[in-house]
Amino acid sequence: MKKKFLIYITVLSLSLGGCKYMDIVPDDTPSMNDAFKNESTAEGFLYTCYSYIPRYNDARTNFSWIMSNETAASYHWGSQYFTFLQIQQSQYNADNPVLDIWQNCYSGIRQCYLFLDNVDKTKPITITAEELEAKKKVWRAEAKFLIAYYHYVLLQNYGPVVLVDKLIPTDGKGEEFFKSRRPYDECVTFISNKFDEAAVDLPNTIVNNGDLGRVTKIAALSLKSRMFLYAASPLFNGNVDYATFKNTDGTQLIAQTYDKEKWKKTIDETKKAIDQAESAGYRLYEYNKSTVTDPFKKAVLNTRWQMVDPWNSELIWGYSGFKEDNNAQFSFQTLAVPRGWRSGNPVGGVGATLDAVELFYSKNGLPTDKDAAYDYANRFTIASGDSTIKFHRNREPRFYAYIGFDRGEYEINDQTRILKLRAGELNGTTLTNGVANLNVDHLYSGYAIKKGINPSTNVATNAFTVTAYPFPIARLGELYLNYAEAYANYYGTLDATALGYLNKIRSRAGIPALEISYGGLPSGKVLVDAIHRERLIEFMFEGHSLYDRKRWKTAVEDYAVDRQGMKGLTSVGKTAAEFYKPITLSGRPLIFEAKQYLVPINVNFIKINPNLVQNPGW
């Protein structure tokens, strides 16, 4: 969202902050009349409806981005200062949920209903009555979208939620005021209908640069696709582990019977989204800042720039409500760009794990341990005449676009630099009397992150300036993989359309088509697992991994190996032989138990509302 859209947001005392869900102070009618007195003030009120969107690109308060086993923080960082460490290490409960978005989302919903109930008071001042009515039509659609969106965010994190279909009066009684949670499938239907209602009057694209970040019809269809994909997935589709998850009146909140047709619903909804997105001009991102003839290099640049090139052709909805800067307290880029090129920031304290590095394919588009042409058994050795281990060679282009490794290239400051990550070297940890120091900011995992780091971020001897970009909430590539995953689960194979969508992702990434890599199209579980892996690679560091492993109901098993510590190289190693030794990262576990599939509701809200039940295990 550009300057006009965000800086205009004026915090209205009658509607923002402070109030508890279902514990709202009375509306100030004179102030409300002032808020809607003309087209400018009314649009300003609409902007405040956007202000409740979670800060996706905030390294401390985002609720998914660096919470999985994709990243590991510097050894000496304490969880009291870094929220994501508390999530990784399961240091939260219903008394202190750490990332508590329940209240924020319901406040956003209320703000949207306040807008809808009052926007008709607005009178034109600088435009005609007809022009105002046209604007109101789109504004109402935006508010309806945001009502659906805030419900969706709640659903994604908490499972079955309280549905709010109108502005609840402050003097409401009984169940009108103290609502109960509704069954998951009912929530999906409600949210889907709201998105549909909004989509009717939303534009397909944003034309005015000053409005970038505002919602569109394609964004509504895209979030519906994701929501239906989640609803079809094992966590919510016939999950018998939730047999006792009921309201106080006995209402079952998660359906206990598996419904295969939910995958078909996902197929249909996703196809609608893809068709409309492509018709509106959305395309997979292709690097075009310079002419590149080498296909492999072009694939690296495609995937290196896809996330950070602002408002590109693939980005369906982007978030820039919080703009990254060089403040290490909040900025992911400041925390992740390697240290050493200057004193002070960047910190170089968040790196990619060996768990993440293992995921990438070989250049042949296969898992490295499944590729007969890849020397997997000797991957941590250095070939004669080389400067880095075999594991860093002959990998797919996304590996070189997403991961920075010792003696590998790192694009920053509009330059290509060579990382030197061993202890005592430029980008590695420091030495004290010749001994490597663990207790300083450094890449404890032995790997740097490149994806999400803008290559134009300025890291010079005398300056450090983060180049910000909108964080991708939804992009076209996700729709392609949503379709392929749903199709594979429903039919056990892929037709030409589904396979085509999957191979568009692989082609852009510079690897062979799936059926070529696998020597024929796999089917059944092998196919589904391949699509899962494609998704984990494609969306690495975009906040999907934790949610995907949850909805697949594999997180407990997947993260079990990281319970004593995630995996990395030996950052205190001064020599190649010492540094390239894989280790378990002491002090950096990822602990995940079954209760964590759903986030706990803050116990204070349970106490306020006698009809509100807690999530299982909390």
PDB file of C-alpha atoms in Angstrom, residues 399-583:
ATOM      1  CA  PHE A 399      18.752 -23.362  -4.170  1.00  0.00           C
ATOM      2  CA  TYR A 400      21.080 -20.667  -5.531  1.00  0.00           C
ATOM      3  CA  ALA A 401      18.266 -18.108  -5.466  1.00  0.00           C
ATOM      4  CA  TYR A 402      17.131 -18.806  -1.908  1.00  0.00           C
ATOM      5  CA  ILE A 403      20.255 -19.920   0.008  1.00  0.00           C
ATOM      6  CA  GLY A 404      23.618 -18.313   0.691  1.00  0.00           C
ATOM      7  CA  PHE A 405      26.430 -20.770   1.433  1.00  0.00           C
ATOM      8  CA  ASP A 406      30.118 -20.615   2.259  1.00  0.00           C
ATOM      9  CA  ARG A 407      32.135 -19.706  -0.848  1.00  0.00           C
ATOM     10  CA  GLY A 408      28.878 -19.092  -2.699  1.00  0.00           C
ATOM     11  CA  GLU A 409      27.511 -15.950  -4.335  1.00  0.00           C
ATOM     12  CA  TYR A 410      25.346 -13.467  -2.423  1.00  0.00           C
ATOM     13  CA  GLU A 411      23.563 -10.635  -4.209  1.00  0.00           C
ATOM     14  CA  ILE A 412      23.389  -7.447  -2.144  1.00  0.00           C
ATOM     15  CA  ASN A 413      24.009  -3.742  -2.693  1.00  0.00           C
ATOM     16  CA  ASP A 414      23.337  -4.397  -6.415  1.00  0.00           C
ATOM     17  CA  GLN A 415      26.533  -6.441  -6.436  1.00  0.00           C
ATOM     18  CA  THR A 416      27.480 -10.102  -6.278  1.00  0.00           C
ATOM     19  CA  ARG A 417      29.718 -10.913  -3.331  1.00  0.00           C
ATOM     20  CA  ILE A 418      31.285 -14.158  -2.177  1.00  0.00           C
ATOM     21  CA  LEU A 419      30.314 -15.369   1.300  1.00  0.00           C
ATOM     22  CA  LYS A 420      33.049 -16.464   3.679  1.00  0.00           C
ATOM     23  CA  LEU A 421      31.224 -18.012   6.619  1.00  0.00           C
ATOM     24  CA  ARG A 422      33.889 -19.952   8.501  1.00  0.00           C
ATOM     25  CA  ALA A 423      34.841 -18.778  11.975  1.00  0.00           C
ATOM     26  CA  GLY A 424      37.206 -15.825  11.890  1.00  0.00           C
ATOM     27  CA  GLU A 425      36.316 -14.944   8.295  1.00  0.00           C
ATOM     28  CA  LEU A 426      34.513 -11.859   7.026  1.00  0.00           C
ATOM     29  CA  ASN A 427      30.930 -13.190   7.351  1.00  0.00           C
ATOM     30  CA  GLY A 428      31.521 -15.816  10.029  1.00  0.00           C
ATOM     31  CA  THR A 429      31.589 -15.615  13.796  1.00  0.00           C
ATOM     32  CA  THR A 430      34.463 -13.792  15.451  1.00  0.00           C
ATOM     33  CA  LEU A 431      37.511 -15.247  17.184  1.00  0.00           C
ATOM     34  CA  THR A 432      38.565 -14.431  20.745  1.00  0.00           C
ATOM     35  CA  ASN A 433      42.192 -15.367  21.358  1.00  0.00           C
ATOM     36  CA  GLY A 434      41.925 -17.715  18.405  1.00  0.00           C
ATOM     37  CA  VAL A 435      38.780 -19.419  19.719  1.00  0.00           C
ATOM     38  CA  ALA A 436      35.484 -19.119  17.823  1.00  0.00           C
ATOM     39  CA  ASN A 437      32.845 -17.160  19.729  1.00  0.00           C
ATOM     40  CA  LEU A 438      29.315 -18.580  19.737  1.00  0.00           C
ATOM     41  CA  ASN A 439      27.937 -15.692  21.761  1.00  0.00           C
ATOM     42  CA  VAL A 440      27.929 -13.041  19.056  1.00  0.00           C
ATOM     43  CA  ASP A 441      25.505 -12.348  16.226  1.00  0.00           C
ATOM     44  CA  HIS A 442      26.277 -14.731  13.384  1.00  0.00           C
ATOM     45  CA  LEU A 443      24.721 -17.355  11.122  1.00  0.00           C
ATOM     46  CA  TYR A 444      24.663 -20.187  13.629  1.00  0.00           C
ATOM     47  CA  SER A 445      23.310 -22.647  11.058  1.00  0.00           C
ATOM     48  CA  GLY A 446      26.163 -21.977   8.650  1.00  0.00           C
ATOM     49  CA  TYR A 447      23.773 -20.836   5.924  1.00  0.00           C
ATOM     50  CA  ALA A 448      22.454 -17.435   4.884  1.00  0.00           C
ATOM     51  CA  ILE A 449      19.030 -16.619   3.457  1.00  0.00           C
ATOM     52  CA  LYS A 450      18.809 -14.908   0.078  1.00  0.00           C
ATOM     53  CA  LYS A 451      15.104 -15.199  -0.688  1.00  0.00           C
ATOM     54  CA  GLY A 452      13.270 -12.236   0.781  1.00  0.00           C
ATOM     55  CA  ILE A 453      16.463 -10.170   0.790  1.00  0.00           C
ATOM     56  CA  ASN A 454      16.234  -7.455  -1.823  1.00  0.00           C
ATOM     57  CA  PRO A 455      19.457  -7.484  -3.895  1.00  0.00           C
ATOM     58  CA  SER A 456      19.240  -3.692  -3.970  1.00  0.00           C
ATOM     59  CA  THR A 457      19.368  -3.370  -0.178  1.00  0.00           C
ATOM     60  CA  ASN A 458      22.320  -1.077   0.409  1.00  0.00           C
ATOM     61  CA  VAL A 459      25.150  -2.567   2.479  1.00  0.00           C
ATOM     62  CA  ALA A 460      28.139  -0.303   2.055  1.00  0.00           C
ATOM     63  CA  THR A 461      30.995   0.582   4.412  1.00  0.00           C
ATOM     64  CA  ASN A 462      29.336   3.866   5.332  1.00  0.00           C
ATOM     65  CA  ALA A 463      25.649   3.020   4.914  1.00  0.00           C
ATOM     66  CA  PHE A 464      22.960   0.420   5.391  1.00  0.00           C
ATOM     67  CA  THR A 465      19.513   0.976   3.908  1.00  0.00           C
ATOM     68  CA  VAL A 466      16.874  -1.721   3.520  1.00  0.00           C
ATOM     69  CA  THR A 467      15.039  -1.762   0.187  1.00  0.00           C
ATOM     70  CA  ALA A 468      11.475  -2.662   1.120  1.00  0.00           C
ATOM     71  CA  TYR A 469       8.885  -4.536  -0.939  1.00  0.00           C
ATOM     72  CA  PRO A 470       5.302  -5.771  -0.419  1.00  0.00           C
ATOM     73  CA  PHE A 471       5.170  -9.138   1.300  1.00  0.00           C
ATOM     74  CA  PRO A 472       3.276 -11.671  -0.865  1.00  0.00           C
ATOM     75  CA  ILE A 473       0.004 -12.625   0.811  1.00  0.00           C
ATOM     76  CA  ALA A 474      -1.198 -14.365  -2.353  1.00  0.00           C
ATOM     77  CA  ARG A 475       0.473 -15.033  -5.699  1.00  0.00           C
ATOM     78  CA  LEU A 476      -0.392 -16.915  -8.862  1.00  0.00           C
ATOM     79  CA  GLY A 477       2.130 -19.700  -8.271  1.00  0.00           C
ATOM     80  CA  GLU A 478       0.181 -20.765  -5.193  1.00  0.00           C
ATOM     81  CA  LEU A 479      -2.991 -21.206  -7.225  1.00  0.00           C
ATOM     82  CA  TYR A 480      -1.172 -23.508  -9.645  1.00  0.00           C
ATOM     83  CA  LEU A 481       0.098 -25.718  -6.831  1.00  0.00           C
ATOM     84  CA  ASN A 482      -3.256 -25.604  -5.014  1.00  0.00           C
ATOM     85  CA  TYR A 483      -4.882 -27.014  -8.129  1.00  0.00           C
ATOM     86  CA  ALA A 484      -2.289 -29.744  -8.605  1.00  0.00           C
ATOM     87  CA  GLU A 485      -2.459 -30.836  -4.959  1.00  0.00           C
ATOM     88  CA  ALA A 486      -6.257 -30.966  -4.899  1.00  0.00           C
ATOM     89  CA  TYR A 487      -6.384 -32.815  -8.218  1.00  0.00           C
ATOM     90  CA  ALA A 488      -3.829 -35.412  -7.101  1.00  0.00           C
ATOM     91  CA  ASN A 489      -5.736 -36.055  -3.878  1.00  0.00           C
ATOM     92  CA  TYR A 490      -9.076 -36.415  -5.660  1.00  0.00           C
ATOM     93  CA  TYR A 491      -8.085 -38.415  -8.726  1.00  0.00           C
ATOM     94  CA  GLY A 492      -4.787 -40.005  -7.660  1.00  0.00           C
ATOM     95  CA  THR A 493      -3.101 -38.643 -10.780  1.00  0.00           C
ATOM     96  CA  LEU A 494      -2.843 -35.411 -12.783  1.00  0.00           C
ATOM     97  CA  ASP A 495      -4.557 -34.586 -16.044  1.00  0.00           C
ATOM     98  CA  ALA A 496      -2.950 -32.356 -18.668  1.00  0.00           C
ATOM     99  CA  THR A 497      -4.257 -29.182 -17.022  1.00  0.00           C
ATOM    100  CA  ALA A 498      -3.121 -30.027 -13.492  1.00  0.00           C
ATOM    101  CA  LEU A 499       0.245 -31.314 -14.689  1.00  0.00           C
ATOM    102  CA  GLY A 500       0.622 -28.204 -16.823  1.00  0.00           C
ATOM    103  CA  TYR A 501       0.151 -25.955 -13.811  1.00  0.00           C
ATOM    104  CA  LEU A 502       2.694 -27.915 -11.775  1.00  0.00           C
ATOM    105  CA  ASN A 503       5.203 -27.895 -14.605  1.00  0.00           C
ATOM    106  CA  LYS A 504       4.826 -24.143 -15.065  1.00  0.00           C
ATOM    107  CA  ILE A 505       6.308 -23.789 -11.589  1.00  0.00           C
ATOM    108  CA  ARG A 506       9.077 -26.278 -12.337  1.00  0.00           C
ATOM    109  CA  SER A 507       9.855 -24.696 -15.711  1.00  0.00           C
ATOM    110  CA  ARG A 508      10.142 -21.223 -14.220  1.00  0.00           C
ATOM    111  CA  ALA A 509      12.429 -22.766 -11.578  1.00  0.00           C
ATOM    112  CA  GLY A 510      14.653 -24.248 -14.290  1.00  0.00           C
ATOM    113  CA  ILE A 511      14.092 -27.965 -13.629  1.00  0.00           C
ATOM    114  CA  PRO A 512      12.626 -30.680 -15.868  1.00  0.00           C
ATOM    115  CA  ALA A 513       8.927 -31.462 -15.962  1.00  0.00           C
ATOM    116  CA  LEU A 514       7.782 -33.808 -13.211  1.00  0.00           C
ATOM    117  CA  GLU A 515       7.197 -36.760 -15.531  1.00  0.00           C
ATOM    118  CA  ILE A 516      10.675 -36.336 -17.023  1.00  0.00           C
ATOM    119  CA  SER A 517      12.459 -36.166 -13.675  1.00  0.00           C
ATOM    120  CA  TYR A 518      10.566 -39.190 -12.359  1.00  0.00           C
ATOM    121  CA  GLY A 519      10.779 -41.212 -15.572  1.00  0.00           C
ATOM    122  CA  GLY A 520       7.022 -41.165 -15.908  1.00  0.00           C
ATOM    123  CA  LEU A 521       4.182 -39.529 -14.009  1.00  0.00           C
ATOM    124  CA  PRO A 522       3.999 -40.877 -10.437  1.00  0.00           C
ATOM    125  CA  SER A 523       0.619 -41.579  -8.892  1.00  0.00           C
ATOM    126  CA  GLY A 524      -1.041 -41.901  -5.507  1.00  0.00           C
ATOM    127  CA  LYS A 525       0.966 -41.040  -2.409  1.00  0.00           C
ATOM    128  CA  VAL A 526       4.223 -40.673  -4.357  1.00  0.00           C
ATOM    129  CA  LEU A 527       2.601 -37.981  -6.481  1.00  0.00           C
ATOM    130  CA  VAL A 528       1.044 -36.183  -3.511  1.00  0.00           C
ATOM    131  CA  ASP A 529       4.367 -36.243  -1.651  1.00  0.00           C
ATOM    132  CA  ALA A 530       6.128 -34.805  -4.706  1.00  0.00           C
ATOM    133  CA  ILE A 531       3.620 -31.951  -4.857  1.00  0.00           C
ATOM    134  CA  HIS A 532       4.031 -31.340  -1.126  1.00  0.00           C
ATOM    135  CA  ARG A 533       7.789 -31.066  -1.573  1.00  0.00           C
ATOM    136  CA  GLU A 534       7.365 -28.752  -4.550  1.00  0.00           C
ATOM    137  CA  ARG A 535       5.250 -26.511  -2.366  1.00  0.00           C
ATOM    138  CA  LEU A 536       7.731 -26.540   0.532  1.00  0.00           C
ATOM    139  CA  ILE A 537      10.505 -25.482  -1.839  1.00  0.00           C
ATOM    140  CA  GLU A 538       8.597 -22.927  -3.882  1.00  0.00           C
ATOM    141  CA  PHE A 539       7.174 -21.071  -0.873  1.00  0.00           C
ATOM    142  CA  MET A 540      10.167 -21.370   1.438  1.00  0.00           C
ATOM    143  CA  PHE A 541      10.465 -18.299   3.731  1.00  0.00           C
ATOM    144  CA  GLU A 542       6.992 -17.060   2.704  1.00  0.00           C
ATOM    145  CA  GLY A 543       5.110 -18.309   5.750  1.00  0.00           C
ATOM    146  CA  HIS A 544       3.450 -21.383   4.243  1.00  0.00           C
ATOM    147  CA  SER A 545       5.589 -24.201   5.623  1.00  0.00           C
ATOM    148  CA  LEU A 546       4.242 -24.334   9.177  1.00  0.00           C
ATOM    149  CA  TYR A 547       0.613 -24.052   8.037  1.00  0.00           C
ATOM    150  CA  ASP A 548       1.064 -26.671   5.329  1.00  0.00           C
ATOM    151  CA  ARG A 549       2.643 -29.213   7.664  1.00  0.00           C
ATOM    152  CA  LYS A 550      -0.187 -28.564  10.102  1.00  0.00           C
ATOM    153  CA  ARG A 551      -2.992 -29.042   7.589  1.00  0.00           C
ATOM    154  CA  TRP A 552      -1.306 -32.163   6.218  1.00  0.00           C
ATOM    155  CA  LYS A 553      -1.288 -33.334   9.829  1.00  0.00           C
ATOM    156  CA  THR A 554       2.398 -34.252   9.539  1.00  0.00           C
ATOM    157  CA  ALA A 555       3.929 -31.551  11.744  1.00  0.00           C
ATOM    158  CA  VAL A 556       4.376 -33.769  14.817  1.00  0.00           C
ATOM    159  CA  GLU A 557       6.236 -36.362  12.756  1.00  0.00           C
ATOM    160  CA  ASP A 558       8.089 -33.872  10.548  1.00  0.00           C
ATOM    161  CA  TYR A 559       9.448 -31.855  13.457  1.00  0.00           C
ATOM    162  CA  ALA A 560      10.239 -34.780  15.745  1.00  0.00           C
ATOM    163  CA  VAL A 561      13.822 -34.913  14.447  1.00  0.00           C
ATOM    164  CA  ASP A 562      14.310 -31.266  15.459  1.00  0.00           C
ATOM    165  CA  ARG A 563      13.136 -31.660  19.039  1.00  0.00           C
ATOM    166  CA  GLN A 564      16.699 -31.602  20.384  1.00  0.00           C
ATOM    167  CA  GLY A 565      17.806 -29.007  17.873  1.00  0.00           C
ATOM    168  CA  MET A 566      17.399 -28.119  14.228  1.00  0.00           C
ATOM    169  CA  LYS A 567      20.207 -28.988  11.836  1.00  0.00           C
ATOM    170  CA  GLY A 568      23.080 -26.926  10.485  1.00  0.00           C
ATOM    171  CA  LEU A 569      26.766 -26.816   9.761  1.00  0.00           C
ATOM    172  CA  THR A 570      29.393 -26.116  12.439  1.00  0.00           C
ATOM    173  CA  SER A 571      29.584 -22.320  12.500  1.00  0.00           C
ATOM    174  CA  VAL A 572      32.539 -22.332  14.919  1.00  0.00           C
ATOM    175  CA  GLY A 573      34.652 -24.329  12.486  1.00  0.00           C
ATOM    176  CA  LYS A 574      37.704 -22.437  11.284  1.00  0.00           C
ATOM    177  CA  THR A 575      38.768 -24.907   8.621  1.00  0.00           C
ATOM    178  CA  ALA A 576      36.733 -26.435   5.836  1.00  0.00           C
ATOM    179  CA  ALA A 577      36.838 -29.840   7.514  1.00  0.00           C
ATOM    180  CA  GLU A 578      35.561 -28.353  10.787  1.00  0.00           C
ATOM    181  CA  PHE A 579      32.960 -26.026   9.260  1.00  0.00           C
ATOM    182  CA  TYR A 580      31.310 -28.510   6.903  1.00  0.00           C
ATOM    183  CA  LYS A 581      30.495 -30.975   9.641  1.00  0.00           C
ATOM    184  CA  PRO A 582      26.660 -31.285  10.025  1.00  0.00           C
ATOM    185  CA  ILE A 583      25.450 -30.906  13.622  1.00  0.00           C
TER     186      ILE A 583
END
